[in-house]
XYZ file of C-alpha atoms in Angstrom:
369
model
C 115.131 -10.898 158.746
C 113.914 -8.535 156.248
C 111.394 -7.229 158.544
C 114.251 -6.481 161.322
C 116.301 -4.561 158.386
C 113.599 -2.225 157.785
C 111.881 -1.571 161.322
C 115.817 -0.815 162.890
C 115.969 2.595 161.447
C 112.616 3.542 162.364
C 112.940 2.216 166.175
C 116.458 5.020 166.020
C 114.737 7.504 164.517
C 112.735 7.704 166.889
C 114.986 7.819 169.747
C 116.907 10.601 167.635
C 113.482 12.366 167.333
C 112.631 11.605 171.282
C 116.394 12.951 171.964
C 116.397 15.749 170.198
C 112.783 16.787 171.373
C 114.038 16.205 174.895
C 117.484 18.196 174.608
C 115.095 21.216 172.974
C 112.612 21.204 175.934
C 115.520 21.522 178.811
C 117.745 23.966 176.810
C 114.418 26.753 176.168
C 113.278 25.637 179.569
C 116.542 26.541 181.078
C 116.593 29.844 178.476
C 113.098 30.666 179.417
C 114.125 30.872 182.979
C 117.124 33.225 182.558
C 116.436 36.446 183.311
C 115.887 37.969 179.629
C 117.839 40.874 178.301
C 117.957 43.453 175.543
C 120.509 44.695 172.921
C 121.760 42.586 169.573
C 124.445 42.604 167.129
C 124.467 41.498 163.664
C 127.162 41.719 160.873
C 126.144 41.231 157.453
C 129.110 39.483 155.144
C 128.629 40.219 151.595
C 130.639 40.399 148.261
C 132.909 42.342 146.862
C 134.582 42.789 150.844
C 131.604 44.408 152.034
C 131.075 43.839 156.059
C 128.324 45.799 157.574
C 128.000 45.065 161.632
C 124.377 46.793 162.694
C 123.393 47.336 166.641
C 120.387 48.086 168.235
C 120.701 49.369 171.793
C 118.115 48.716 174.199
C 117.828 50.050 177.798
C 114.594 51.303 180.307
C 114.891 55.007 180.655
C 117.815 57.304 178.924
C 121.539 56.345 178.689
C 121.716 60.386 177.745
C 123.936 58.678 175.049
C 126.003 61.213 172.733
C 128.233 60.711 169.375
C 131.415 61.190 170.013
C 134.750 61.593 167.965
C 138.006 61.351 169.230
C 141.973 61.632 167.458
C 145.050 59.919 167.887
C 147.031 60.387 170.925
C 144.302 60.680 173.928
C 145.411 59.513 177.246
C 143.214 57.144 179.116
C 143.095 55.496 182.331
C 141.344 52.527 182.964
C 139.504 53.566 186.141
C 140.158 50.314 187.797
C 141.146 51.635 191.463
C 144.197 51.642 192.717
C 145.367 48.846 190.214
C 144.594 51.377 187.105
C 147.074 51.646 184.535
C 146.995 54.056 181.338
C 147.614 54.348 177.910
C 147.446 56.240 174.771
C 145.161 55.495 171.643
C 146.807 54.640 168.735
C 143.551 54.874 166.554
C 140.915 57.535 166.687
C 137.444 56.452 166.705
C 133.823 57.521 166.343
C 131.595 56.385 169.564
C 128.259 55.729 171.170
C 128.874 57.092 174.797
C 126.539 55.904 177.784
C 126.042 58.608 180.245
C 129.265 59.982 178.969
C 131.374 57.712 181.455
C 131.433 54.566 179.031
C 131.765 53.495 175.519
C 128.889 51.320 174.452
C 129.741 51.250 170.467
C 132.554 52.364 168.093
C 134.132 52.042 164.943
C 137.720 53.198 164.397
C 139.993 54.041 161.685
C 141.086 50.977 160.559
C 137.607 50.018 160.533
C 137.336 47.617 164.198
C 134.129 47.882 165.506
C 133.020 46.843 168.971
C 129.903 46.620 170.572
C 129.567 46.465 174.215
C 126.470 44.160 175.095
C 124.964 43.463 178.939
C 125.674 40.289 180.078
C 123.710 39.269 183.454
C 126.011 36.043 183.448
C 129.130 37.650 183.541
C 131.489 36.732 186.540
C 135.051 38.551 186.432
C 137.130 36.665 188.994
C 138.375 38.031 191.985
C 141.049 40.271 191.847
C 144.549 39.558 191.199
C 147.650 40.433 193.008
C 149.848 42.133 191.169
C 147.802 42.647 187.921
C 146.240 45.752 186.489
C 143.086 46.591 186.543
C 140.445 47.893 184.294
C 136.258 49.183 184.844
C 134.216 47.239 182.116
C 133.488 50.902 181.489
C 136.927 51.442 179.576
C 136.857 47.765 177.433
C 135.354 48.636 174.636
C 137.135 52.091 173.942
C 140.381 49.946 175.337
C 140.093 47.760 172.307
C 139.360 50.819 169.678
C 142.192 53.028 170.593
C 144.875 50.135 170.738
C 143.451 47.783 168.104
C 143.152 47.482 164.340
C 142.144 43.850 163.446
C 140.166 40.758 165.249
C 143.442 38.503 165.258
C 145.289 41.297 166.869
C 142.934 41.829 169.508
C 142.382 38.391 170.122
C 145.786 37.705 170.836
C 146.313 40.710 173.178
C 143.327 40.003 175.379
C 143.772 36.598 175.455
C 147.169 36.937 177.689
C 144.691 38.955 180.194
C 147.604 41.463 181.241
C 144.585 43.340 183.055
C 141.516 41.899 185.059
C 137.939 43.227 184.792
C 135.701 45.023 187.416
C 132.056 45.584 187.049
C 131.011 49.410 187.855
C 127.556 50.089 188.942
C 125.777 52.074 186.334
C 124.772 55.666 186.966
C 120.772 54.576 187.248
C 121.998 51.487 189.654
C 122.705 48.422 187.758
C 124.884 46.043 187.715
C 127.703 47.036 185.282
C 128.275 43.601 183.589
C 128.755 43.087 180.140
C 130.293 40.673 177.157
C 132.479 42.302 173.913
C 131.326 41.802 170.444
C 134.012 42.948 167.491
C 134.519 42.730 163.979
C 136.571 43.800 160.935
C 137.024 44.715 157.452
C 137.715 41.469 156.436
C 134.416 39.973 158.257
C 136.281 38.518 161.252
C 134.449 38.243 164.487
C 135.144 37.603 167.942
C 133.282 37.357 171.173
C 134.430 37.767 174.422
C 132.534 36.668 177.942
C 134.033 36.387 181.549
C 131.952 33.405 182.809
C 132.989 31.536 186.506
C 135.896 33.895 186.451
C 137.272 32.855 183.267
C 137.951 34.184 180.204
C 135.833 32.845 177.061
C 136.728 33.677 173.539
C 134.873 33.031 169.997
C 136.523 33.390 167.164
C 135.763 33.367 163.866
C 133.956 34.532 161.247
C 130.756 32.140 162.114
C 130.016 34.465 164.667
C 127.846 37.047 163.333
C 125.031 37.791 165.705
C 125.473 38.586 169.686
C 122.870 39.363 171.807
C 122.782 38.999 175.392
C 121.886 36.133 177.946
C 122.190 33.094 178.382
C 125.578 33.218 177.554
C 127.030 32.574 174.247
C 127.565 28.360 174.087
C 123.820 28.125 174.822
C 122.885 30.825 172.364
C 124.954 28.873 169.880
C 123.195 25.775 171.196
C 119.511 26.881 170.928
C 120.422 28.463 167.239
C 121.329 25.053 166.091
C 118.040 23.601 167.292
C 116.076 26.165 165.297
C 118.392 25.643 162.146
C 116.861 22.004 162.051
C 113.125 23.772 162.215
C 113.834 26.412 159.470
C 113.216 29.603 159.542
C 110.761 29.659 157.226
C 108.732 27.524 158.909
C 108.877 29.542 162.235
C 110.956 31.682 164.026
C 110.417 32.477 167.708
C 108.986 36.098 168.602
C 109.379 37.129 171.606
C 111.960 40.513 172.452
C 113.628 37.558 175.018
C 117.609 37.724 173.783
C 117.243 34.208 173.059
C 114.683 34.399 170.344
C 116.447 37.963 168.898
C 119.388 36.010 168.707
C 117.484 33.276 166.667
C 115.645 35.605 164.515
C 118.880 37.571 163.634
C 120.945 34.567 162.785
C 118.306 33.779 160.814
C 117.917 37.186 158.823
C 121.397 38.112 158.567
C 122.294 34.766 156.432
C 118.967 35.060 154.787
C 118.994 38.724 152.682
C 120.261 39.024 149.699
C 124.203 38.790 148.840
C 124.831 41.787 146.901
C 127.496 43.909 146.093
C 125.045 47.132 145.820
C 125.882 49.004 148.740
C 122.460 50.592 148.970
C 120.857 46.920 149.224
C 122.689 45.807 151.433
C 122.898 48.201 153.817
C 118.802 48.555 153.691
C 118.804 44.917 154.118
C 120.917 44.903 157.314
C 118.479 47.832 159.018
C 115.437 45.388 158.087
C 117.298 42.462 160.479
C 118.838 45.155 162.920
C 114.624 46.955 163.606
C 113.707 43.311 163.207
C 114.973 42.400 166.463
C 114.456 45.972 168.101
C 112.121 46.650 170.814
C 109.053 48.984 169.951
C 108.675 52.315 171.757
C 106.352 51.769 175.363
C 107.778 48.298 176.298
C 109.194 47.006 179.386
C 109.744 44.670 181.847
C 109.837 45.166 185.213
C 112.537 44.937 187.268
C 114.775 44.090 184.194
C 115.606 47.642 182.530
C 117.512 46.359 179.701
C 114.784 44.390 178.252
C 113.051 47.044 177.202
C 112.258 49.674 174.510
C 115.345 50.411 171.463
C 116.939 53.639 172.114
C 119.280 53.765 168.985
C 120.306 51.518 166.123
C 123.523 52.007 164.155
C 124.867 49.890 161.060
C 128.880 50.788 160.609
C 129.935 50.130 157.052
C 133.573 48.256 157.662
C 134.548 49.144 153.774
C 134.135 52.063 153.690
C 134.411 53.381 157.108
C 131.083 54.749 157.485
C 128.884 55.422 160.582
C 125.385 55.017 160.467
C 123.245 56.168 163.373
C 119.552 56.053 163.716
C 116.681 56.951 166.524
C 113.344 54.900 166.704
C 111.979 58.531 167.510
C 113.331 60.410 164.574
C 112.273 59.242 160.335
C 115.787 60.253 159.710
C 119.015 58.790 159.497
C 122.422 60.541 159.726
C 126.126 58.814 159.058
C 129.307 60.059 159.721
C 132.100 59.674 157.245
C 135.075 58.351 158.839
C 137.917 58.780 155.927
C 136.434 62.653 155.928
C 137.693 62.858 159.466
C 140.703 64.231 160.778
C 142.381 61.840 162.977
C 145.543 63.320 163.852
C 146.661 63.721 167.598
C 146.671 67.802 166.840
C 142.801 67.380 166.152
C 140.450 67.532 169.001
C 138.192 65.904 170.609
C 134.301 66.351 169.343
C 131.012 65.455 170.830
C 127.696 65.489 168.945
C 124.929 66.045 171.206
C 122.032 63.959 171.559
C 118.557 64.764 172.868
C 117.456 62.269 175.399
C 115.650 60.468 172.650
C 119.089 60.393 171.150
C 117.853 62.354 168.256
C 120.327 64.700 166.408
C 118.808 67.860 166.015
C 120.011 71.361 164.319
C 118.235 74.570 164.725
C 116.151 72.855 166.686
C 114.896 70.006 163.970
C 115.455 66.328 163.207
C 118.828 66.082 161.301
C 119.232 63.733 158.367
C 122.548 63.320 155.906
C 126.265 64.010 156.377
C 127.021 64.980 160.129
C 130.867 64.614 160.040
C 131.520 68.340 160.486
C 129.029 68.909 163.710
C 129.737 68.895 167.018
C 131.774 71.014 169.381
C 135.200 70.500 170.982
C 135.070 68.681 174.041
C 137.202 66.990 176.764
C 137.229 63.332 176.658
C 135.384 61.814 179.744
C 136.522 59.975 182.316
C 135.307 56.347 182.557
C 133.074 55.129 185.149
C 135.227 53.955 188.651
C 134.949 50.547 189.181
C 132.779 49.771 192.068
C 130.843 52.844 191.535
């Protein structure tokens, strides 16, 4: 009998060990054959309130992406066909645009950020009779101008007053995408449209967003690495899957310090951790491919950090130093198409809250277009 008592745990370990081992092999085989993609989000939760949510954004070719700065007050119409509705923003933001017909990253007044992240996997429904309708181009600047915490936006998109329609991008892709935000207080949330429904995340847990498979199996495949330790060995690749690994990893990892400097050099080390070096891609998937700007937004103190893999030096935008109000116009700092900042023709580093020109917001890409 004593023999029994000691061999029973072994036999179930085992069978825990086989299980386990099994349920890793089918969820990277079934990540290994999803079609990889690029871009990841991180937010780094430290003391004394300090939230810091870094971005890389990855894409073959040039997004001909520009800074841009908007008030209080703009109207906007969701370019959704003949099912658009409009608005007016209630916050003004600073903004990553993408061909200057979408929003791809933001952080506004109240400190909300949102990062707009390509999603392969994403399936909006059909549409629905009666119900507005908005481009996937207007989401993420939706959520800035109307927004200023998690809960609050949370609650609003969950009653899905407005369906979603994909756009084609200007250089011919599929328009699909998932929503990434945070706020001051370190809240998260992540939204996905999978089988036509609407998924939502939320919590602070959720840190780090990258892009397929979708998020339950990214969550999934994390878990099984947690047991490994990162330590011990963290997967490589520039596949979203193992970014998304190495990031969770990282972000949980570097020091917890309330001096500002540290920490926000510590969240660019995770951030160009899981960036994509200059040269690479993969064929016939353009958005796993080389980083074409990072930025780190500094939720405390409303501060927004921008950076090009093709410039040494970084350049920030002060949002408190801003002027917000609807009698303020519109601004956009122009890029090069490395998305470089330059003045007087040369690299730009420090302060750039006072350039740019006046400009008239754009209109967001048409649905179906």
């Amino acid at each position: 009998m004593q023999s029994k008592k000691t061999e029973m745990p072994a036999m179930w370990m085992t069978a825990l060990t086989l299980s386990v081992s099994l349920f890793a092999f089918v969820l990277i085989a079934t990540v290994c054959c999803t079609p990889a993609r690029a871009c990841s989000r991180a937010t780094y939760l430290g003391p004394d309130n300090i939230v810091l949510t870094s971005r890389s954004n990855d894409w073959k070719g040039s997004q001909h992406s520009n800074i841009w700065i908007y008030p209080r007050g703009i109207a906007r119409n969701s370019s959704g066909g003949a099912e658009s509705f409009s608005w007016t923003s209630k916050y003004g933001s600073v903004t990553v645009g993408g061909w200057d017909v979408t929003t791809i990253d933001g952080m506004n007044e109240a400190g909300l950020v949102v990062d707009v992240l390509y999603l392969a996997e994403s399936d909006y429904g059909k549409p629905v009779p009666g119900k507005k309708a908005m481009s996937v181009s207007a989401w993420g600047q939706y959520v800035l101008d109307n927004f200023g915490t998690v809960a609050e936006a949370v609650n609003a998109l969950k009653k899905e007053k407005f369906y979603l329609v994909e756009p084609q991008t200007p250089d011919g892709q599929a328009g699909t995408a998932h929503l990434a935000i945070s706020d001051p207080s370190g809240d998260s949330a992540i939204f996905e449209y999978i089988d036509g429904h609407l998924v939502v995340h939320h919590g602070r847990q959720y840190q780090v967003m990258t892009n397929s498979p979708t998020y339950d199996q990214q969550l999934a495949l994390t878990a099984y690495w947690e047991n490994i330790g990162g330590t011990t060995m963290l997967p490589g690749t520039n596949r979203a899957s193992d970014r998304f690994v190495r990031a969770s990893f990282y972000i949980k990892i570097i020091p917890q310090t309330s001096d500002l400097n540290e920490a926000l050099a510590s969240t660019f080390g995770v951030i160009r951790n899981v960036s994509v070096p200059l040269g690479i891609s993969t064929p016939g998937q353009p958005n796993i491919s080389s980083t074409q700007w990072r930025v780190v937004s500094d939720q405390k103190n409303k501060v927004y950090y921008f950076e090009s893999p093709r410039s040494p030096y970084l350049f920030w935008i002060p949002l408190k130093e801003l002027d917000f109000s609807a009698k303020a116009s519109t601004r956009k700092i122009n890029l090069t198409e490395g998305s470089v900042l330059k003045v007087h023709g040369k690299a730009f580093a420090g302060d750039a809250g006072k350039l740019g020109q006046p400009a008239k917001p754009f209109a967001f890409l048409p649905a179906g277009k």
